JSON list of C-alpha atoms in Angstrom, two decimals:
[
{"chain": "A", "resi": 1428, "resn": "MET", "atom": "CA", "xyz": [223.56, -149.65, -45.69]},
{"chain": "A", "resi": 1429, "resn": "GLY", "atom": "CA", "xyz": [224.62, -151.56, -48.76]},
{"chain": "A", "resi": 1430, "resn": "PHE", "atom": "CA", "xyz": [225.74, -150.13, -52.03]},
{"chain": "A", "resi": 1431, "resn": "SER", "atom": "CA", "xyz": [225.37, -151.20, -55.60]},
{"chain": "A", "resi": 1432, "resn": "TYR", "atom": "CA", "xyz": [228.33, -152.00, -57.81]},
{"chain": "A", "resi": 1433, "resn": "GLN", "atom": "CA", "xyz": [227.71, -151.48, -61.51]},
{"chain": "A", "resi": 1434, "resn": "ILE", "atom": "CA", "xyz": [228.82, -154.47, -63.60]},
{"chain": "A", "resi": 1435, "resn": "GLN", "atom": "CA", "xyz": [230.14, -153.15, -66.90]},
{"chain": "A", "resi": 1436, "resn": "ASP", "atom": "CA", "xyz": [230.96, -156.45, -68.66]},
{"chain": "A", "resi": 1437, "resn": "GLN", "atom": "CA", "xyz": [228.09, -158.80, -67.83]},
{"chain": "A", "resi": 1438, "resn": "PHE", "atom": "CA", "xyz": [229.96, -161.92, -68.99]},
{"chain": "A", "resi": 1439, "resn": "ALA", "atom": "CA", "xyz": [233.45, -161.31, -67.57]},
{"chain": "A", "resi": 1440, "resn": "PRO", "atom": "CA", "xyz": [234.61, -162.93, -64.32]},
{"chain": "A", "resi": 1441, "resn": "HIS", "atom": "CA", "xyz": [234.00, -160.81, -61.21]},
{"chain": "A", "resi": 1442, "resn": "PHE", "atom": "CA", "xyz": [235.00, -161.07, -57.56]},
{"chain": "A", "resi": 1443, "resn": "ILE", "atom": "CA", "xyz": [231.77, -160.72, -55.57]},
{"chain": "A", "resi": 1444, "resn": "THR", "atom": "CA", "xyz": [231.15, -160.54, -51.82]},
{"chain": "A", "resi": 1445, "resn": "PHE", "atom": "CA", "xyz": [227.73, -161.08, -50.27]},
{"chain": "A", "resi": 1446, "resn": "THR", "atom": "CA", "xyz": [227.31, -160.06, -46.64]},
{"chain": "A", "resi": 1447, "resn": "VAL", "atom": "CA", "xyz": [224.59, -160.90, -44.17]},
{"chain": "A", "resi": 1448, "resn": "ARG", "atom": "CA", "xyz": [222.69, -157.92, -42.84]},
{"chain": "A", "resi": 1449, "resn": "GLN", "atom": "CA", "xyz": [224.65, -156.34, -39.99]},
{"chain": "A", "resi": 1450, "resn": "TRP", "atom": "CA", "xyz": [227.25, -159.10, -40.36]},
{"chain": "A", "resi": 1451, "resn": "VAL", "atom": "CA", "xyz": [225.14, -161.59, -38.39]},
{"chain": "A", "resi": 1452, "resn": "ASP", "atom": "CA", "xyz": [226.76, -165.04, -38.28]},
{"chain": "A", "resi": 1453, "resn": "VAL", "atom": "CA", "xyz": [223.94, -166.91, -40.01]},
{"chain": "A", "resi": 1454, "resn": "PHE", "atom": "CA", "xyz": [226.22, -169.37, -41.79]},
{"chain": "A", "resi": 1455, "resn": "THR", "atom": "CA", "xyz": [227.35, -171.01, -38.57]},
{"chain": "A", "resi": 1456, "resn": "ARG", "atom": "CA", "xyz": [224.26, -173.19, -39.03]},
{"chain": "A", "resi": 1457, "resn": "LYS", "atom": "CA", "xyz": [224.60, -175.94, -41.64]},
{"chain": "A", "resi": 1458, "resn": "CYS", "atom": "CA", "xyz": [220.94, -175.72, -42.71]},
{"chain": "A", "resi": 1459, "resn": "TYR", "atom": "CA", "xyz": [221.37, -172.09, -43.85]},
{"chain": "A", "resi": 1460, "resn": "VAL", "atom": "CA", "xyz": [224.65, -172.85, -45.65]},
{"chain": "A", "resi": 1461, "resn": "GLU", "atom": "CA", "xyz": [222.84, -175.61, -47.55]},
{"chain": "A", "resi": 1462, "resn": "ILE", "atom": "CA", "xyz": [220.24, -173.10, -48.77]},
{"chain": "A", "resi": 1463, "resn": "LEU", "atom": "CA", "xyz": [223.03, -170.87, -50.06]},
{"chain": "A", "resi": 1464, "resn": "ILE", "atom": "CA", "xyz": [224.76, -173.75, -51.83]},
{"chain": "A", "resi": 1465, "resn": "GLU", "atom": "CA", "xyz": [221.54, -175.06, -53.38]},
{"chain": "A", "resi": 1466, "resn": "SER", "atom": "CA", "xyz": [220.76, -171.56, -54.68]},
{"chain": "A", "resi": 1467, "resn": "LEU", "atom": "CA", "xyz": [224.19, -171.38, -56.30]},
{"chain": "A", "resi": 1468, "resn": "LYS", "atom": "CA", "xyz": [223.70, -174.82, -57.86]},
{"chain": "A", "resi": 1469, "resn": "PHE", "atom": "CA", "xyz": [220.32, -173.72, -59.24]},
{"chain": "A", "resi": 1470, "resn": "CYS", "atom": "CA", "xyz": [221.87, -170.64, -60.82]},
{"chain": "A", "resi": 1471, "resn": "GLN", "atom": "CA", "xyz": [224.62, -172.77, -62.36]},
{"chain": "A", "resi": 1472, "resn": "LYS", "atom": "CA", "xyz": [222.18, -175.25, -63.84]},
{"chain": "A", "resi": 1473, "resn": "ASN", "atom": "CA", "xyz": [219.41, -172.90, -64.94]},
{"chain": "A", "resi": 1474, "resn": "LYS", "atom": "CA", "xyz": [220.95, -169.46, -65.46]},
{"chain": "A", "resi": 1475, "resn": "GLY", "atom": "CA", "xyz": [224.44, -170.19, -66.78]},
{"chain": "A", "resi": 1476, "resn": "LEU", "atom": "CA", "xyz": [226.33, -169.06, -63.68]},
{"chain": "A", "resi": 1477, "resn": "LYS", "atom": "CA", "xyz": [229.99, -170.08, -63.76]},
{"chain": "A", "resi": 1478, "resn": "ILE", "atom": "CA", "xyz": [231.73, -170.35, -60.38]},
{"chain": "A", "resi": 1479, "resn": "TYR", "atom": "CA", "xyz": [235.52, -170.37, -60.44]},
{"chain": "A", "resi": 1480, "resn": "ALA", "atom": "CA", "xyz": [236.14, -170.14, -56.69]},
{"chain": "A", "resi": 1481, "resn": "TRP", "atom": "CA", "xyz": [234.08, -169.63, -53.57]},
{"chain": "A", "resi": 1482, "resn": "VAL", "atom": "CA", "xyz": [234.28, -169.55, -49.80]},
{"chain": "A", "resi": 1483, "resn": "ILE", "atom": "CA", "xyz": [231.49, -169.28, -47.26]},
{"chain": "A", "resi": 1484, "resn": "MET", "atom": "CA", "xyz": [232.40, -167.56, -44.01]},
{"chain": "A", "resi": 1485, "resn": "SER", "atom": "CA", "xyz": [230.18, -167.26, -40.92]},
{"chain": "A", "resi": 1486, "resn": "ASN", "atom": "CA", "xyz": [228.57, -163.98, -42.04]},
{"chain": "A", "resi": 1487, "resn": "HIS", "atom": "CA", "xyz": [229.51, -163.51, -45.69]},
{"chain": "A", "resi": 1488, "resn": "CYS", "atom": "CA", "xyz": [230.71, -165.32, -48.79]},
{"chain": "A", "resi": 1489, "resn": "HIS", "atom": "CA", "xyz": [233.16, -164.58, -51.56]},
{"chain": "A", "resi": 1490, "resn": "LEU", "atom": "CA", "xyz": [232.76, -165.79, -55.13]},
{"chain": "A", "resi": 1491, "resn": "ILE", "atom": "CA", "xyz": [234.62, -165.44, -58.39]},
{"chain": "A", "resi": 1492, "resn": "ILE", "atom": "CA", "xyz": [231.86, -165.80, -60.95]},
{"chain": "A", "resi": 1493, "resn": "SER", "atom": "CA", "xyz": [230.79, -165.06, -64.49]},
{"chain": "A", "resi": 1494, "resn": "SER", "atom": "CA", "xyz": [227.82, -165.86, -66.69]},
{"chain": "A", "resi": 1495, "resn": "GLU", "atom": "CA", "xyz": [227.41, -167.80, -69.91]},
{"chain": "A", "resi": 1496, "resn": "LYS", "atom": "CA", "xyz": [223.82, -166.81, -70.78]},
{"chain": "A", "resi": 1497, "resn": "VAL", "atom": "CA", "xyz": [222.00, -164.37, -68.51]},
{"chain": "A", "resi": 1498, "resn": "PRO", "atom": "CA", "xyz": [223.50, -160.99, -67.57]},
{"chain": "A", "resi": 1499, "resn": "LEU", "atom": "CA", "xyz": [225.46, -161.42, -64.34]},
{"chain": "A", "resi": 1500, "resn": "SER", "atom": "CA", "xyz": [223.64, -158.58, -62.62]},
{"chain": "A", "resi": 1501, "resn": "ASP", "atom": "CA", "xyz": [220.31, -160.37, -63.24]},
{"chain": "A", "resi": 1502, "resn": "ILE", "atom": "CA", "xyz": [221.65, -163.60, -61.77]},
{"chain": "A", "resi": 1503, "resn": "ILE", "atom": "CA", "xyz": [222.99, -161.80, -58.70]},
{"chain": "A", "resi": 1504, "resn": "ARG", "atom": "CA", "xyz": [219.70, -159.95, -58.19]},
{"chain": "A", "resi": 1505, "resn": "ASP", "atom": "CA", "xyz": [217.63, -163.13, -58.42]},
{"chain": "A", "resi": 1506, "resn": "PHE", "atom": "CA", "xyz": [220.07, -165.13, -56.30]},
{"chain": "A", "resi": 1507, "resn": "LYS", "atom": "CA", "xyz": [220.10, -162.57, -53.49]},
{"chain": "A", "resi": 1508, "resn": "LYS", "atom": "CA", "xyz": [216.32, -162.14, -53.51]},
{"chain": "A", "resi": 1509, "resn": "PHE", "atom": "CA", "xyz": [215.51, -165.86, -53.51]},
{"chain": "A", "resi": 1510, "resn": "THR", "atom": "CA", "xyz": [218.24, -166.88, -51.04]},
{"chain": "A", "resi": 1511, "resn": "SER", "atom": "CA", "xyz": [217.49, -164.17, -48.49]},
{"chain": "A", "resi": 1512, "resn": "LYS", "atom": "CA", "xyz": [213.79, -165.08, -48.49]},
{"chain": "A", "resi": 1513, "resn": "ALA", "atom": "CA", "xyz": [214.57, -168.81, -48.24]},
{"chain": "A", "resi": 1514, "resn": "ILE", "atom": "CA", "xyz": [216.93, -168.29, -45.29]},
{"chain": "A", "resi": 1515, "resn": "TYR", "atom": "CA", "xyz": [214.43, -166.01, -43.56]},
{"chain": "A", "resi": 1516, "resn": "ASP", "atom": "CA", "xyz": [211.71, -168.65, -43.99]},
{"chain": "A", "resi": 1517, "resn": "ALA", "atom": "CA", "xyz": [214.05, -171.38, -42.74]},
{"chain": "A", "resi": 1518, "resn": "ILE", "atom": "CA", "xyz": [214.87, -169.35, -39.64]},
{"chain": "A", "resi": 1519, "resn": "SER", "atom": "CA", "xyz": [211.20, -168.69, -38.93]},
{"chain": "A", "resi": 1520, "resn": "LYS", "atom": "CA", "xyz": [210.33, -172.41, -39.25]},
{"chain": "A", "resi": 1521, "resn": "ASN", "atom": "CA", "xyz": [213.36, -173.79, -37.41]},
{"chain": "A", "resi": 1522, "resn": "PRO", "atom": "CA", "xyz": [212.21, -174.95, -33.93]},
{"chain": "A", "resi": 1523, "resn": "GLU", "atom": "CA", "xyz": [215.85, -175.44, -32.86]},
{"chain": "A", "resi": 1524, "resn": "GLU", "atom": "CA", "xyz": [216.95, -171.88, -33.70]},
{"chain": "A", "resi": 1525, "resn": "SER", "atom": "CA", "xyz": [217.91, -170.36, -30.34]},
{"chain": "A", "resi": 1526, "resn": "ARG", "atom": "CA", "xyz": [218.25, -166.85, -31.79]},
{"chain": "A", "resi": 1527, "resn": "LYS", "atom": "CA", "xyz": [215.06, -166.92, -33.88]},
{"chain": "A", "resi": 1528, "resn": "LYS", "atom": "CA", "xyz": [213.38, -163.78, -32.52]},
{"chain": "A", "resi": 1529, "resn": "TRP", "atom": "CA", "xyz": [216.56, -161.72, -32.77]},
{"chain": "A", "resi": 1530, "resn": "LEU", "atom": "CA", "xyz": [217.47, -163.03, -36.25]},
{"chain": "A", "resi": 1531, "resn": "LEU", "atom": "CA", "xyz": [214.02, -162.29, -37.62]},
{"chain": "A", "resi": 1532, "resn": "TRP", "atom": "CA", "xyz": [214.18, -158.81, -36.12]},
{"chain": "A", "resi": 1533, "resn": "ILE", "atom": "CA", "xyz": [217.55, -158.14, -37.80]}
]
């Protein structure tokens, strides 16, 4: 079960970690990493997300981020919601995904 961290200063830099449900290694597939990166780029361009450093691992990612315009918690909420749905849809439509049934179940 996840937990929620309360962001006190919405415009200060924060170290953030996003994990995949049950630590499944989704980001071993380039197509899913690209969805994550495109979502980050969208947030930078349209929501004022500032990314100072980032790393994508096989089942999680780390970011040092802040916001210029929109409260950081709003950006994180929208990013997680959109990206998780986009990756789920990509998995369900990927004919080459050998673990499709299991991933969709997780």
